[in-house]
PDB file of C-alpha atoms in Angstrom:
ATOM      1  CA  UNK A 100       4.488   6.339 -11.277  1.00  0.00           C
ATOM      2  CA  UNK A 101       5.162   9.422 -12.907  1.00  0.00           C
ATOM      3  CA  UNK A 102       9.572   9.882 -13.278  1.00  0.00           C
ATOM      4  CA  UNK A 103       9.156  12.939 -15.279  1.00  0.00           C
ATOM      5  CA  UNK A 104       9.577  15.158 -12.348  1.00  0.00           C
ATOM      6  CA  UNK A 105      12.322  13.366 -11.121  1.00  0.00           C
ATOM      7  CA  UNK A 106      14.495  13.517 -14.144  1.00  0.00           C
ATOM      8  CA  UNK A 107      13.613  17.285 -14.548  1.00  0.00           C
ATOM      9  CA  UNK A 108      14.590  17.706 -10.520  1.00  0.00           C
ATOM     10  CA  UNK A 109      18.000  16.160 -11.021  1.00  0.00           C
ATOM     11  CA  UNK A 110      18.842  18.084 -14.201  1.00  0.00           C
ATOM     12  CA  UNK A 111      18.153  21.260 -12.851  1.00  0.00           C
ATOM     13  CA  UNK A 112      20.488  20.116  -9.872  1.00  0.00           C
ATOM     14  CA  UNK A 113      23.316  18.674 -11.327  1.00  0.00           C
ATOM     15  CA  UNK A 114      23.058  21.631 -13.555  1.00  0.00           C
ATOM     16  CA  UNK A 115      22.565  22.812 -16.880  1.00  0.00           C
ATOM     17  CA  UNK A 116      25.604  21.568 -19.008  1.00  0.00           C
ATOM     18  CA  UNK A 117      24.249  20.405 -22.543  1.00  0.00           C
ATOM     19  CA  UNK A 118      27.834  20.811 -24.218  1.00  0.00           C
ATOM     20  CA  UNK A 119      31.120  19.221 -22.517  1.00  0.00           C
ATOM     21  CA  UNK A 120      33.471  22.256 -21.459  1.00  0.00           C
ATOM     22  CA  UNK A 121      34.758  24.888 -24.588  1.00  0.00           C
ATOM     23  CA  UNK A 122      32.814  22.119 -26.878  1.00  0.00           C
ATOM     24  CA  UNK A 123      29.773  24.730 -27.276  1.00  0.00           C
ATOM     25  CA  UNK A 124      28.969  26.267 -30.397  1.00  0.00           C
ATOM     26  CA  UNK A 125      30.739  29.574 -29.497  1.00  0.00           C
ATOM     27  CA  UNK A 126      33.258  27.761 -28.258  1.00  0.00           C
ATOM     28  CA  UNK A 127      34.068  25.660 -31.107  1.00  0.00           C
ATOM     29  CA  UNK A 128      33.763  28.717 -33.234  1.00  0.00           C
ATOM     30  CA  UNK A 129      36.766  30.019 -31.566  1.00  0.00           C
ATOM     31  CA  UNK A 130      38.906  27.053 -31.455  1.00  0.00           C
ATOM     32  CA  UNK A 131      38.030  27.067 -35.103  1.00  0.00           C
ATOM     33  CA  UNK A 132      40.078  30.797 -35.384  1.00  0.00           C
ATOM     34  CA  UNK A 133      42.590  29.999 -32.790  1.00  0.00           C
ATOM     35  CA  UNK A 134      43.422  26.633 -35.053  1.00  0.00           C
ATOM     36  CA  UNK A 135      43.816  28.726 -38.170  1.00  0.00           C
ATOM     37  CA  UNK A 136      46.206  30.686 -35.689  1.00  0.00           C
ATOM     38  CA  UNK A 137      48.040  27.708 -34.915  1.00  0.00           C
ATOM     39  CA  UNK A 138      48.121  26.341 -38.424  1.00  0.00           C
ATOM     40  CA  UNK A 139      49.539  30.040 -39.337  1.00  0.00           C
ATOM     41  CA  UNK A 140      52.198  29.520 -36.236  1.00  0.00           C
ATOM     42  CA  UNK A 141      53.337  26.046 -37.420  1.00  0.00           C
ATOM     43  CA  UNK A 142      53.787  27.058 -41.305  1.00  0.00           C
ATOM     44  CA  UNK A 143      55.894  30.235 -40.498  1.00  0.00           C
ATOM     45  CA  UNK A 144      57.749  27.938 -37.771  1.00  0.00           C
ATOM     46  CA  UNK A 145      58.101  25.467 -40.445  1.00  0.00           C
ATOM     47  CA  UNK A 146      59.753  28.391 -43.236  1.00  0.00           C
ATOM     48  CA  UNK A 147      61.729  29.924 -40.179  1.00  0.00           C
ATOM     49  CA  UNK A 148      63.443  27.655 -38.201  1.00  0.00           C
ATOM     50  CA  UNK A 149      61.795  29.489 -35.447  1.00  0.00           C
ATOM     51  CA  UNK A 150      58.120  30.998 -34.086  1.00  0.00           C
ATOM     52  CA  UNK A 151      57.668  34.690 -34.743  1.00  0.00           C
ATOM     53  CA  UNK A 152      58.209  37.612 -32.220  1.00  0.00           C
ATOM     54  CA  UNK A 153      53.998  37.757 -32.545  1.00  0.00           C
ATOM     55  CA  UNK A 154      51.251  37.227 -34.203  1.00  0.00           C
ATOM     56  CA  UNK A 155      51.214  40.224 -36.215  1.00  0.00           C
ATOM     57  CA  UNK A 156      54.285  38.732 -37.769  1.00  0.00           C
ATOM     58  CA  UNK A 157      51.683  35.737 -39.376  1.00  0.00           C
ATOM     59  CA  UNK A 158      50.094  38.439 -41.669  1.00  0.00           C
ATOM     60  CA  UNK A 159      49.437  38.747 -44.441  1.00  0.00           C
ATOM     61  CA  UNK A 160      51.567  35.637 -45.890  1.00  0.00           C
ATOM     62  CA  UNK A 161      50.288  33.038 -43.101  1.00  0.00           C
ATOM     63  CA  UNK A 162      47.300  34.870 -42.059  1.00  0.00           C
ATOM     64  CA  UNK A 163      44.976  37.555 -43.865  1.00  0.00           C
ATOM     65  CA  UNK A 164      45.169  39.115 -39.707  1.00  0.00           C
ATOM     66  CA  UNK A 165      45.050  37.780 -36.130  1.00  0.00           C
ATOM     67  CA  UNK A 166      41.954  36.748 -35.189  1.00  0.00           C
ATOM     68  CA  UNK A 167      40.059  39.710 -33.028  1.00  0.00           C
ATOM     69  CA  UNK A 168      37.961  37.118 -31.464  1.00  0.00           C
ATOM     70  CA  UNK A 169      39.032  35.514 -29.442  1.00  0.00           C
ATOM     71  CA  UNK A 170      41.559  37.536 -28.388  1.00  0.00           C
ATOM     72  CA  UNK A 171      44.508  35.587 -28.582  1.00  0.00           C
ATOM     73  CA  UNK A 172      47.887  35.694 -25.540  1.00  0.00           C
ATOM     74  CA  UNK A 173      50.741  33.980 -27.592  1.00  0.00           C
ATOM     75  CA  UNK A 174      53.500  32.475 -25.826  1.00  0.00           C
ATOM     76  CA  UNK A 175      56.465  32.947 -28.650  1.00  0.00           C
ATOM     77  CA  UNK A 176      58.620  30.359 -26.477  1.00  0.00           C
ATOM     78  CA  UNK A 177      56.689  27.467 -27.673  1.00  0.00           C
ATOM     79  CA  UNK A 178      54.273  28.874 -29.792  1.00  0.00           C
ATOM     80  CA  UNK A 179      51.079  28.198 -27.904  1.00  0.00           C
ATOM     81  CA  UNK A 180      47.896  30.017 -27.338  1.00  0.00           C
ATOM     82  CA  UNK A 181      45.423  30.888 -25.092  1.00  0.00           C
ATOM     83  CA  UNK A 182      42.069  32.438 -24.787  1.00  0.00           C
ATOM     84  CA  UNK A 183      39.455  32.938 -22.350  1.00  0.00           C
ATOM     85  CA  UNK A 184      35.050  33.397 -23.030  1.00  0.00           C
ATOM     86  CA  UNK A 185      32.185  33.143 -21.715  1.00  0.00           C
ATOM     87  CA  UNK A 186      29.418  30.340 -23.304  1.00  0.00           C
ATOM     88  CA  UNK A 187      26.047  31.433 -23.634  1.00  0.00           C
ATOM     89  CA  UNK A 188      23.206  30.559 -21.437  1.00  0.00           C
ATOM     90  CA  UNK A 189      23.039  28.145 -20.105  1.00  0.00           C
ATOM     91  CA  UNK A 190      26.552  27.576 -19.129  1.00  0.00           C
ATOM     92  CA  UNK A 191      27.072  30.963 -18.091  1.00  0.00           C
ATOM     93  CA  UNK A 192      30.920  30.037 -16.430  1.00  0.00           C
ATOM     94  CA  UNK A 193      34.294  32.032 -18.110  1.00  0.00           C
ATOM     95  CA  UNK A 194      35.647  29.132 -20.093  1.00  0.00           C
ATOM     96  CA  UNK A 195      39.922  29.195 -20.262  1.00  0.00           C
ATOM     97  CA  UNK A 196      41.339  27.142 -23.322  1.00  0.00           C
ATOM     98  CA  UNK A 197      45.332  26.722 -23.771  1.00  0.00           C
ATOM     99  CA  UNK A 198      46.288  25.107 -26.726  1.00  0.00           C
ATOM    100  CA  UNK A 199      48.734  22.013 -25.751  1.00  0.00           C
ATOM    101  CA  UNK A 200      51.895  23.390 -27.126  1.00  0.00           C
ATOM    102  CA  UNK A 201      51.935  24.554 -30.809  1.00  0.00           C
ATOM    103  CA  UNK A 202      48.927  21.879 -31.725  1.00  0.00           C
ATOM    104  CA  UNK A 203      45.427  22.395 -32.063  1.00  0.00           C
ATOM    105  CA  UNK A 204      44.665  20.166 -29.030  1.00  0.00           C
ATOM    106  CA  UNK A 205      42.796  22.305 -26.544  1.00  0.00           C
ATOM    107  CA  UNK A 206      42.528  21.999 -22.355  1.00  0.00           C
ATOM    108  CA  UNK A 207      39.579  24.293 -21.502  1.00  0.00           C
ATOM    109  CA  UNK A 208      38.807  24.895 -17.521  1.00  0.00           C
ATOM    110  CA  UNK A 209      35.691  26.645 -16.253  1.00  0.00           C
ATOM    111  CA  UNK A 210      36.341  29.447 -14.255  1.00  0.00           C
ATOM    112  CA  UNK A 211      34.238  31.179 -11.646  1.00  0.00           C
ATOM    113  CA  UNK A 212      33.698  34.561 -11.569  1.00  0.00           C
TER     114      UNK A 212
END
């Protein structure tokens, strides 16, 4: 008995998710800038007593420059940071990723459009 079919049937229900959520190469790519952002955030936080008004403030001692992509929201109360994409095919869904406090720990949600 042939299960080939069947295997290929479920995957293309259940869906086509090959990496776990903001773990796909863009993705990672990203969280790789937004970590140098947060590395920048922690080192003037660490020098200042306190996080900077924004990011712009990193550069150029703590940061050549912001990272254009992803475009970062930074939440100066905490120093945290979010930013949102969209994976490439075949996990098509706007990915959200919030960095858990001033750390590079990472909750990423998929979004529909």
């Amino acid at each position: 008995m042939c299960k080939a079919p069947a295997i290929l049937a479920v995957t293309f229900v259940t869906g086509c998710a090959i990496w776990p959520i903001g773990q796909d190469p863009y993705g990672m790519d990203l969280r790789r800038q937004a970590n140098a952002a947060i590395l920048a955030l922690q080192a003037y936080r660490h020098d200042a007593g306190a996080f900077p008004a924004t990011l712009d403030a990193l550069a150029p001692r703590y940061l050549p420059a912001p990272p254009a992509i992803p475009r970062l929201e930074y939440d100066a109360s905490d120093g945290s940071l979010f930013y949102k994409y969209t994976p490439s095919w075949p996990q098509l869904r706007p990915v959200w990723c919030r960095s858990v406090g001033n750390a590079t720990d990472w909750k990423c949600e998929e979004h529909l459009l």
